[in-house]
Tab-separated table of C-alpha atoms and ligand atoms in Angstrom:
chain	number	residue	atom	x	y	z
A	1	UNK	CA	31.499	2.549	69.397
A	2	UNK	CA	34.392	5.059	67.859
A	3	UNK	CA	34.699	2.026	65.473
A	4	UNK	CA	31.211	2.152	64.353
A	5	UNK	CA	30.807	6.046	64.048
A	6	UNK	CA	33.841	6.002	61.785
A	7	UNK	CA	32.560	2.716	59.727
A	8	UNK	CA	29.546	4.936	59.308
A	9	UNK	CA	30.786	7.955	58.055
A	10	UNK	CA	33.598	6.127	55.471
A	11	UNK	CA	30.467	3.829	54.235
A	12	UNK	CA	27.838	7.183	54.352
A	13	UNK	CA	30.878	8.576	52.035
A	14	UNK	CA	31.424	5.525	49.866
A	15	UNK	CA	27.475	5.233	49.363
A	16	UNK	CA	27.204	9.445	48.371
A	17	UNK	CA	30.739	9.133	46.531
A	18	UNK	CA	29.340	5.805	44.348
A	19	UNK	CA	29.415	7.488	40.486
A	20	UNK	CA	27.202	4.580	39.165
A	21	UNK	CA	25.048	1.564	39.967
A	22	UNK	CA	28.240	-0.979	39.777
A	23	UNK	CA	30.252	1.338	42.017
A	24	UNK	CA	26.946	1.368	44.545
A	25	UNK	CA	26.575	-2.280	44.372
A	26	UNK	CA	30.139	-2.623	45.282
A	27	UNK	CA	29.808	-0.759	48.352
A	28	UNK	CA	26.977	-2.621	49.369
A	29	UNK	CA	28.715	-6.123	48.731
A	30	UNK	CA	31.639	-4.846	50.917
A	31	UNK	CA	29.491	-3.213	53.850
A	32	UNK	CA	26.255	-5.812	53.768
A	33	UNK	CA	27.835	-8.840	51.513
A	34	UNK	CA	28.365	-12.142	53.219
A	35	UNK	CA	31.870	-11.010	54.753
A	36	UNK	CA	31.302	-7.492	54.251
A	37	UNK	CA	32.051	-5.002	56.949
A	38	UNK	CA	28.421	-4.726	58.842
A	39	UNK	CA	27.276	-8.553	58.081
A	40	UNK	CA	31.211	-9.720	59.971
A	41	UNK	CA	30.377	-6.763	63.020
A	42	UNK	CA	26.550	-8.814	63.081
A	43	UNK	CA	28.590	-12.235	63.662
A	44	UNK	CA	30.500	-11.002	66.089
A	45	UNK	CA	27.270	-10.270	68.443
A	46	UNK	CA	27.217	-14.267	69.173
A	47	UNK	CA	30.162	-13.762	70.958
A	48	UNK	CA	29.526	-11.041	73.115
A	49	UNK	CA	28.249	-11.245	76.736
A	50	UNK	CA	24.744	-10.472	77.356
A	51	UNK	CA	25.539	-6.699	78.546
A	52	UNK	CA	27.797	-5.897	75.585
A	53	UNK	CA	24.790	-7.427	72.889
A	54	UNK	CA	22.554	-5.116	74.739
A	55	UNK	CA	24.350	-2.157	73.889
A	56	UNK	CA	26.303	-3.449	70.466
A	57	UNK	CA	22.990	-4.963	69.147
A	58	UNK	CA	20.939	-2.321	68.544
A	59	UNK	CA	23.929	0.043	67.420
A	60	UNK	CA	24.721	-2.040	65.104
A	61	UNK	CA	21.539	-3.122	63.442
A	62	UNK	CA	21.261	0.906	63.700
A	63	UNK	CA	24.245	0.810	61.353
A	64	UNK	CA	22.799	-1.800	58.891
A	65	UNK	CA	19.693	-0.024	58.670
A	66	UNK	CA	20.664	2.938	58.336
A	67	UNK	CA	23.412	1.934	55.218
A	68	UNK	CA	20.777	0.340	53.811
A	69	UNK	CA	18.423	3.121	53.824
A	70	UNK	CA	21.531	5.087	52.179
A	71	UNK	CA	22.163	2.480	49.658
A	72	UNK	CA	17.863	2.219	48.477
A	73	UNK	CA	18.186	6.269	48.196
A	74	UNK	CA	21.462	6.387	46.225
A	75	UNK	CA	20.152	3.997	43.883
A	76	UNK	CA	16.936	5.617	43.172
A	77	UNK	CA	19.291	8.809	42.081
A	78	UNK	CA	21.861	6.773	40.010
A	79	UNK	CA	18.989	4.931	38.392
A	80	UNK	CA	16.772	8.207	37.375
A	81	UNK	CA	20.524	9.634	36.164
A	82	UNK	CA	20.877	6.679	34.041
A	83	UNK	CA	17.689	6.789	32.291
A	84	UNK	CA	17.946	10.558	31.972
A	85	UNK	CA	21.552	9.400	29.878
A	86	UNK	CA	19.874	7.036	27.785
A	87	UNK	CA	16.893	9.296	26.911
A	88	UNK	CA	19.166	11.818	25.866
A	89	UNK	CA	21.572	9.265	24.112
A	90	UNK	CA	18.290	8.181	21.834
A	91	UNK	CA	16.926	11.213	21.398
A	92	UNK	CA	15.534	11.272	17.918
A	93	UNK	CA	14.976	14.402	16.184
A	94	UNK	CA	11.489	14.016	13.795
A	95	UNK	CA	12.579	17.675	12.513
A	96	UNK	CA	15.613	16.564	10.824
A	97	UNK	CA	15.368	15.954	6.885
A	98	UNK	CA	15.497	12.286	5.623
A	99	UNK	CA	18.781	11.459	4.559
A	100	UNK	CA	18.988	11.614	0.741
A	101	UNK	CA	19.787	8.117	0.272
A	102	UNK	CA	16.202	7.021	-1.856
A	103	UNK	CA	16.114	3.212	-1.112
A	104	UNK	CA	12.723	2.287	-1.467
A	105	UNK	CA	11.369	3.124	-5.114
A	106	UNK	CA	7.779	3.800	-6.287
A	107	UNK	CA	6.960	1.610	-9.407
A	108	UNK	CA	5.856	3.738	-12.137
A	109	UNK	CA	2.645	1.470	-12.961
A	110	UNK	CA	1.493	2.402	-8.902
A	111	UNK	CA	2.356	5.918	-9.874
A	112	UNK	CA	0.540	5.756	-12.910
A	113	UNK	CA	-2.305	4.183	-10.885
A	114	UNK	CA	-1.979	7.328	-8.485
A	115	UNK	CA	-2.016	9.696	-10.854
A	116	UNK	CA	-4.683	8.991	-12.830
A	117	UNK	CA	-6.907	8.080	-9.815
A	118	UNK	CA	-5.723	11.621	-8.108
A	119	UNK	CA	-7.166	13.107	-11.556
A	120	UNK	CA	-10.772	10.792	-11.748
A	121	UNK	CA	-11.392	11.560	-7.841
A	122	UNK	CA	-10.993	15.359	-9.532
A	123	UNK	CA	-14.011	14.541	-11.566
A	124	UNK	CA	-15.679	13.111	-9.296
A	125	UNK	CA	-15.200	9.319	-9.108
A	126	UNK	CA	-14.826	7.246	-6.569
A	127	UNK	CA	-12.105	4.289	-5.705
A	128	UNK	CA	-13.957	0.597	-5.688
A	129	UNK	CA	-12.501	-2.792	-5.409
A	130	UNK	CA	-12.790	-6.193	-5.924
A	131	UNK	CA	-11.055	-9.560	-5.209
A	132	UNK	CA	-8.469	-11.181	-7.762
A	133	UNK	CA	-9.996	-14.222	-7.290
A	134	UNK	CA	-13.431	-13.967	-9.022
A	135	UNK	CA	-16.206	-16.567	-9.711
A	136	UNK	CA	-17.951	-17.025	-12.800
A	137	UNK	CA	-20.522	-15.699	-12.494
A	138	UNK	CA	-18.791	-11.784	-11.423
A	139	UNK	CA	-16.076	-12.234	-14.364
A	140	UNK	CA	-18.084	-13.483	-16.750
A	141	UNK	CA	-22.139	-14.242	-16.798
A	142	UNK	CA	-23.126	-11.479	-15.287
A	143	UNK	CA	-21.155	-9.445	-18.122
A	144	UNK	CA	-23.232	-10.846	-20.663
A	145	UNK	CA	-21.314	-14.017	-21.708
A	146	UNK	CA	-23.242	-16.808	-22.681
A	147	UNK	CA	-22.165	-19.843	-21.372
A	148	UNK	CA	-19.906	-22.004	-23.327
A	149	UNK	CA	-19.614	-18.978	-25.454
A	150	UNK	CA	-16.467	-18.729	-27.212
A	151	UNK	CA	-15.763	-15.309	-25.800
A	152	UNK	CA	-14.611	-16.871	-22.416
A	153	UNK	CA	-11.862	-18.381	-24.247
A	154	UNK	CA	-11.105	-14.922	-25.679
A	155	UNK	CA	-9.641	-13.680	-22.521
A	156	UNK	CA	-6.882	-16.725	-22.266
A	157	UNK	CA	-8.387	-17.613	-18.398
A	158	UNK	CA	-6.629	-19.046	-15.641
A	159	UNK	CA	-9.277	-21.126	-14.364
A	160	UNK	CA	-8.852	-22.566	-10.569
A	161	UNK	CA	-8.894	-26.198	-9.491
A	162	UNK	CA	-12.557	-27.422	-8.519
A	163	UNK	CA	-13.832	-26.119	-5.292
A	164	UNK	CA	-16.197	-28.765	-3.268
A	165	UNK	CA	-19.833	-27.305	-5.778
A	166	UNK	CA	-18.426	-28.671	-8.876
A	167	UNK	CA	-17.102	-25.137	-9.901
A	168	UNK	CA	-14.270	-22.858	-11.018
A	169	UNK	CA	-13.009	-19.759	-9.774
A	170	UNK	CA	-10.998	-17.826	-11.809
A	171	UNK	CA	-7.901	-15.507	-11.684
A	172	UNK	CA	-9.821	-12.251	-13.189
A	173	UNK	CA	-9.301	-11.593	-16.815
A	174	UNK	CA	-9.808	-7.697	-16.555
A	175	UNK	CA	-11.165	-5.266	-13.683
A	176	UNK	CA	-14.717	-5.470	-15.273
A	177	UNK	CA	-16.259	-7.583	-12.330
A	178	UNK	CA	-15.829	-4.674	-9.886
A	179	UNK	CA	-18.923	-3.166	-11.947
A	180	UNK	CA	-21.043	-6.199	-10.974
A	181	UNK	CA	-20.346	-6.069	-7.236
A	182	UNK	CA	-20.671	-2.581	-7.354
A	183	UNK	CA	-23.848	-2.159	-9.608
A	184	UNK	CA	-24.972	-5.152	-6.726
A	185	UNK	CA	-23.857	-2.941	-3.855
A	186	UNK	CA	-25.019	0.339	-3.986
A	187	UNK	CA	-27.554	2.467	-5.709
A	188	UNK	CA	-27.225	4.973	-8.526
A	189	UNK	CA	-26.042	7.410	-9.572
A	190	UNK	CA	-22.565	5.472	-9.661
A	191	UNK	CA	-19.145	7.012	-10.604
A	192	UNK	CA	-16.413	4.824	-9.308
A	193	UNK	CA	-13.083	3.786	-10.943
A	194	UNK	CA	-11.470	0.521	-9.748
A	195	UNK	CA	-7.958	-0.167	-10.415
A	196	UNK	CA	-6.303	-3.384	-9.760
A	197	UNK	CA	-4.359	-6.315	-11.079
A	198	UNK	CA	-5.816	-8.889	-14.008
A	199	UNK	CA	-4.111	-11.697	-15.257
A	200	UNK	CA	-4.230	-13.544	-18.723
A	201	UNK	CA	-2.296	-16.743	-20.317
A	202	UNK	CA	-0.120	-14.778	-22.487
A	203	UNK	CA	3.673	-13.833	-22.864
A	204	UNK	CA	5.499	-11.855	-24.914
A	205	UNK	CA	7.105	-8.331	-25.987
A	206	UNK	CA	3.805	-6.689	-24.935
A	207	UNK	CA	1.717	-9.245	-22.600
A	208	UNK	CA	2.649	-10.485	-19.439
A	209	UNK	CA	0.345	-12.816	-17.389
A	210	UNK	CA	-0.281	-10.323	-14.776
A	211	UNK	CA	-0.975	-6.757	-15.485
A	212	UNK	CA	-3.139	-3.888	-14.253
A	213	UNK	CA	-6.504	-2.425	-15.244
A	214	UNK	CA	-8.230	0.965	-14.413
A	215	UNK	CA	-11.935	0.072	-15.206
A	216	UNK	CA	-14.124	3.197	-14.601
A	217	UNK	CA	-18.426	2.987	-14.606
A	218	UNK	CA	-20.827	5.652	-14.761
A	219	UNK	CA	-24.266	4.656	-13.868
A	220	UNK	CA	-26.840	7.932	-14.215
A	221	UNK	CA	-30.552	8.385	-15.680
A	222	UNK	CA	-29.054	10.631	-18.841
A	223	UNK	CA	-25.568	9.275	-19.699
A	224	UNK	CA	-24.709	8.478	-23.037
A	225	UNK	CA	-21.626	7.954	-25.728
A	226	UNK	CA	-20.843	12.120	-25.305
A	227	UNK	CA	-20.251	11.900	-21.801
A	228	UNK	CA	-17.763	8.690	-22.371
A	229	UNK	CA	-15.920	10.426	-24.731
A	230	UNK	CA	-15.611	13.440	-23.041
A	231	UNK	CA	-14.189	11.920	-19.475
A	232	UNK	CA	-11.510	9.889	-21.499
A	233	UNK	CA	-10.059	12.974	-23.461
A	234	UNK	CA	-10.192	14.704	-20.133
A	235	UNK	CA	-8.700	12.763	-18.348
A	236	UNK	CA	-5.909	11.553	-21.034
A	237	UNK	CA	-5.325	14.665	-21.269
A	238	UNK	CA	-4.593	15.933	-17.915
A	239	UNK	CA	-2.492	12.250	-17.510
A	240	UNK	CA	0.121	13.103	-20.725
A	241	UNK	CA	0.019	16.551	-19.149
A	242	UNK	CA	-0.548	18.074	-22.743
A	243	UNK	CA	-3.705	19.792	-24.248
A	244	UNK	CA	-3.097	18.236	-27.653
A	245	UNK	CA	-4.489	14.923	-27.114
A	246	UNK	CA	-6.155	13.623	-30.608
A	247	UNK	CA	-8.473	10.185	-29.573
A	248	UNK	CA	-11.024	8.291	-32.020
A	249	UNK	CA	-13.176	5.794	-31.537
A	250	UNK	CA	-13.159	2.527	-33.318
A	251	UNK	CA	-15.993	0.224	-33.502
A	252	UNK	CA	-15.502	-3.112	-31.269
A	253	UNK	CA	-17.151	-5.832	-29.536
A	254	UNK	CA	-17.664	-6.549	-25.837
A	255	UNK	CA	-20.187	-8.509	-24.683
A	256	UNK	CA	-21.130	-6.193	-21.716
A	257	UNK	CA	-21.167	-3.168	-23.787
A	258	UNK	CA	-22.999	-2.043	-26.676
A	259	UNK	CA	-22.570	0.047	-28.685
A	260	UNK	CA	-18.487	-1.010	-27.677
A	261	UNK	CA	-15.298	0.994	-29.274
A	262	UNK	CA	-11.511	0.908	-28.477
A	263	UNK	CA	-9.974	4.027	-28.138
A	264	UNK	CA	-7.155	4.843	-30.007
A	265	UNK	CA	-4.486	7.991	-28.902
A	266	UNK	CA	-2.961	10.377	-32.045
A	267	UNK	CA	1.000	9.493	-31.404
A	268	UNK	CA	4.145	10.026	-33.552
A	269	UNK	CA	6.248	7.227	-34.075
A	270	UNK	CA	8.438	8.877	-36.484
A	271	UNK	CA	12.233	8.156	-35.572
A	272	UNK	CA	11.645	5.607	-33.457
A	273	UNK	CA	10.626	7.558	-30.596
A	274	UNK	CA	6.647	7.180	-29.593
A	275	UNK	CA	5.369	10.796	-28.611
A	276	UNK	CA	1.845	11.421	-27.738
A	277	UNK	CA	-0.586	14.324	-28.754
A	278	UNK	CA	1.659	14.767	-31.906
A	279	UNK	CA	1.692	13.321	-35.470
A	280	UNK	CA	-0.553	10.965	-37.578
A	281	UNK	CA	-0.143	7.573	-35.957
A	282	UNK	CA	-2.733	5.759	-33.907
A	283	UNK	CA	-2.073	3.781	-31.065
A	284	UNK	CA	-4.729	1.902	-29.190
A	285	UNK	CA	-5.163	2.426	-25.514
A	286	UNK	CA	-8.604	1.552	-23.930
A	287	UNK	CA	-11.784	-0.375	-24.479
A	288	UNK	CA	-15.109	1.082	-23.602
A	289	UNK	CA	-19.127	1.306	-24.493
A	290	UNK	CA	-22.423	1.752	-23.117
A	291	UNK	CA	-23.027	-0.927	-20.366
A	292	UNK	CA	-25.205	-2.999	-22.192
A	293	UNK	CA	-28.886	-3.298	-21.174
A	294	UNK	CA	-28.375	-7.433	-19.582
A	295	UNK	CA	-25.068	-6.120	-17.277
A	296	UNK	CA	-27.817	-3.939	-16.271
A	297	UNK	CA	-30.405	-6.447	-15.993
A	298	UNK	CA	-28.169	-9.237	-14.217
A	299	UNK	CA	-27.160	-6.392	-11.680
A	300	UNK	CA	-30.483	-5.399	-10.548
A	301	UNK	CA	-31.196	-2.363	-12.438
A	302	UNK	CA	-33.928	-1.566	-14.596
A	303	UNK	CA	-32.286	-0.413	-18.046
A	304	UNK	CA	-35.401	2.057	-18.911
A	305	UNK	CA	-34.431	3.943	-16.123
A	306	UNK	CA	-30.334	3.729	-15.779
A	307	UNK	CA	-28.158	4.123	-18.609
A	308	UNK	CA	-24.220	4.372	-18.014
A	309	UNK	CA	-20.794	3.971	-19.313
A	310	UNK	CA	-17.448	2.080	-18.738
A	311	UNK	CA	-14.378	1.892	-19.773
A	312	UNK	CA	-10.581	-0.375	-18.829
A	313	UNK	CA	-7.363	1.094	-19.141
A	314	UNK	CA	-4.256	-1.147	-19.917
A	315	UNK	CA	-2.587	0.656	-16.586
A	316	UNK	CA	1.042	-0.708	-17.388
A	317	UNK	CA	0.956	0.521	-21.185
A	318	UNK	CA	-0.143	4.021	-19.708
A	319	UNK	CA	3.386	4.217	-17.654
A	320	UNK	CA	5.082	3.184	-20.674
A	321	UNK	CA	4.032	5.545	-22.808
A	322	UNK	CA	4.584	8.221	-20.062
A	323	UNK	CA	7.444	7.474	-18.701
A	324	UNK	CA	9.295	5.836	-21.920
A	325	UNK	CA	9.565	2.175	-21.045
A	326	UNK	CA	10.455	0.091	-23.897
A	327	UNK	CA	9.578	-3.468	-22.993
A	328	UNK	CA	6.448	-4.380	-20.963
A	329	UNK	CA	8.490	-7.585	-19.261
A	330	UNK	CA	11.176	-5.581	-17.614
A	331	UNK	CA	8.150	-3.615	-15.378
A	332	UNK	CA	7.687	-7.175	-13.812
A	333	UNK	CA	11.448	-8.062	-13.851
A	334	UNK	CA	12.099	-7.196	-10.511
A	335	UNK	CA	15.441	-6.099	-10.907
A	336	UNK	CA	16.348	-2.532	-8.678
A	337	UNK	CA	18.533	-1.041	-10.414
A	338	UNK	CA	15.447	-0.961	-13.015
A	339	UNK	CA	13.515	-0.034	-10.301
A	340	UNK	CA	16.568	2.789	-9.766
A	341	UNK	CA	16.196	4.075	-13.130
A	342	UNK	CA	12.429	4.373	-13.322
A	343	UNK	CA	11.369	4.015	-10.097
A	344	UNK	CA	9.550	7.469	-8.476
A	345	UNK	CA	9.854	9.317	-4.641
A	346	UNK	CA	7.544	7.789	-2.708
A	347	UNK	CA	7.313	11.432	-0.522
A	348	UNK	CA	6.357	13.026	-3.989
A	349	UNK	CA	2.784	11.364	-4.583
A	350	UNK	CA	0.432	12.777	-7.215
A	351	UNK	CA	-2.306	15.351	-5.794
A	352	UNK	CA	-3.804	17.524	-7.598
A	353	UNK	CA	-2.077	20.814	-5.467
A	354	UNK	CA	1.211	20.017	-6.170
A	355	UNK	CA	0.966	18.631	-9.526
A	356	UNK	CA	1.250	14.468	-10.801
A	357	UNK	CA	4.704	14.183	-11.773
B	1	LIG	N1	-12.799	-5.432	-19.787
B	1	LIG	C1	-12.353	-5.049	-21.112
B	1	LIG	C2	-11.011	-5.716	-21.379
B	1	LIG	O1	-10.356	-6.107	-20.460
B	1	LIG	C3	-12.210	-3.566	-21.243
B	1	LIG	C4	-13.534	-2.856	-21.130
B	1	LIG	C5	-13.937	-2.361	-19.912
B	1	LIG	C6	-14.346	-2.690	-22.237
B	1	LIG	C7	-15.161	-1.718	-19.806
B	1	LIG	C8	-15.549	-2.026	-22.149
B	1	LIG	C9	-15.965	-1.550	-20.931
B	1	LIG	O2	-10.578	-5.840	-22.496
């Protein structure tokens, strides 16, 4: 018995003394293992007489029970002091600054594309959208081209193989269908602008097959040309961040518009340099119009009662001209340290509080 009440307190010790799990389980293999201390005193019961069992039996199940009771507690403390270490270890302070290190770059036709949507939803317009992949009838009849008409050669399409009806979808040629759909889906008055990408057969110095649009529509009962010209100085302004925008109108054709212009901006290209809002050169920007009475038609709207306006941006010329890119190619070039060079803070988006760029 003197040899169990000793085994007991140098295993009670070991258990309380164990520093970590691995210590603890090594006290357990020794004291409860296959040969450990309390499983070899458990084999020796088959040898005992009947009296001695009676006595050494329960004492020493006692002992086991007891260890292990020991053991299950100590654990339970070892294991809450162990994931106490590893909270603390991974503790991740969300107060701490970003490291300086800028990896990720903002292109400057998506901050173009954030500015000047931060200064429409200023006047009042909102964001709509459409799908890339258009049908004809969204890109092109319901915008008042006649079919076979030459002018849906004009826009160099990417047409789409052959779907199971015998027709052709198409990679949009400009940001125009987003009036359709939403003319078709929702009542005026309408002032939405709807940015997204377009794409074109072409390729060179100043066309690329993809590039962006910012179409804008203005459905109301009174709108006319005043209103049109008004928004775009406006808002050309507030984009070149200058109050001496010059713009004119030149007579065009579109056949969803009419009467249709282009917009040319007053620049300076004296010197090589191209500065806006200075000097006597023109430099063409936009095309725009009165949404002509069919769109209006085709789209459910009764023309004696809705007049409106609309206008596409070239978005990627805009960040150009801003931000003093020379060649339209190297914005889709995908190179970083491009992207290094020109490339804005995404944590410093355009709003209107703290300013666009
Ligand atoms: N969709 C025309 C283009 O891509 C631009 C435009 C938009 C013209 C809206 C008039 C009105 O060239």
């Amino acid at each position: 018995m003197t040899d169990l009440t000793s085994l007991e307190a140098q295993l009670t010790a070991a258990v309380t003394g164990a520093i970590d799990l691995a210590a603890l389980d090594a006290v357990r293999v020794a004291a409860l293992g296959k040969t450990g201390s309390i499983s070899n005193l458990l084999k020796s019961l088959g040898a005992m007489s009947p009296d001695e069992r009676k006595t050494a039996g329960p004492a020493i199940n006692g002992l086991r029970d007891k260890i292990q009771g020991l053991i299950a507690e100590r654990k339970a403390v070892l294991e809450g002091q162990a994931l106490e270490g590893k909270l603390a270890a991974e503790r991740l302070d969300l107060t701490l600054p970003a490291p300086p290190r800028r990896k990720g770059q903002v292109h400057p036709t998506m901050q173009a594309f954030d500015e000047l949507i931060c200064i429409f939803a200023e006047l009042g317009f909102a964001v709509a959208e459409g799908p890339d992949i258009e049908d004809d009838f969204h890109n092109f009849t319901a915008l008042n081209f006649p079919p076979k008409h030459p002018a849906r050669d004009m826009h160099d399409t990417f047409f789409l193989q052959e779907g199971p009806d015998g027709t052709r979808k198409v990679l949009r040629t400009h940001t125009s269908p987003v009036q359709v759909r939403t003319m078709m889906s929702q009542s005026p008055p309408i002032r939405i602008v709807a940015p997204g990408r377009t794409y074109r057969k072409d390729s060179d110095q100043t066309h690329t097959p993809m590039f962006h649009q910012i179409e804008g529509l203005v459905i109301d009962r009174d709108t006319h040309m005043g209103h049109l010209k008004w928004t775009l100085e406006t808002v050309l302004a507030r984009y070149f961040e200058t109050d001496a925008v010059t713009t004119r109108f030149r007579p065009h054709h579109f056949p969803f518009t009419e009467p249709s212009a282009e917009m040319d901006v007053g620049c300076d290209r004296s010197g090589g340099g191209l500065k806006i809002g200075q000097g006597s050169d023109w430099l063409e920007i936009l095309g725009c119009g009165m949404v002509h009475p069919n769109v209006l038609r085709n789209c459910g709207l009764d023309p004696d009662e809705w007049q409106g306006f609309a206008f596409g941006f070239g978005v990627d010329r805009l960040a150009m001209l801003k931000y003093g890119v020379p060649d339209l190619r190297d914005m889709f070039a995908a190179d970083t340290r491009w992207l290094q060079h020109y490339g804005f803070s995404a944590f410093a988006a355009p709003n209107p509080a703290s300013g666009l760029s």
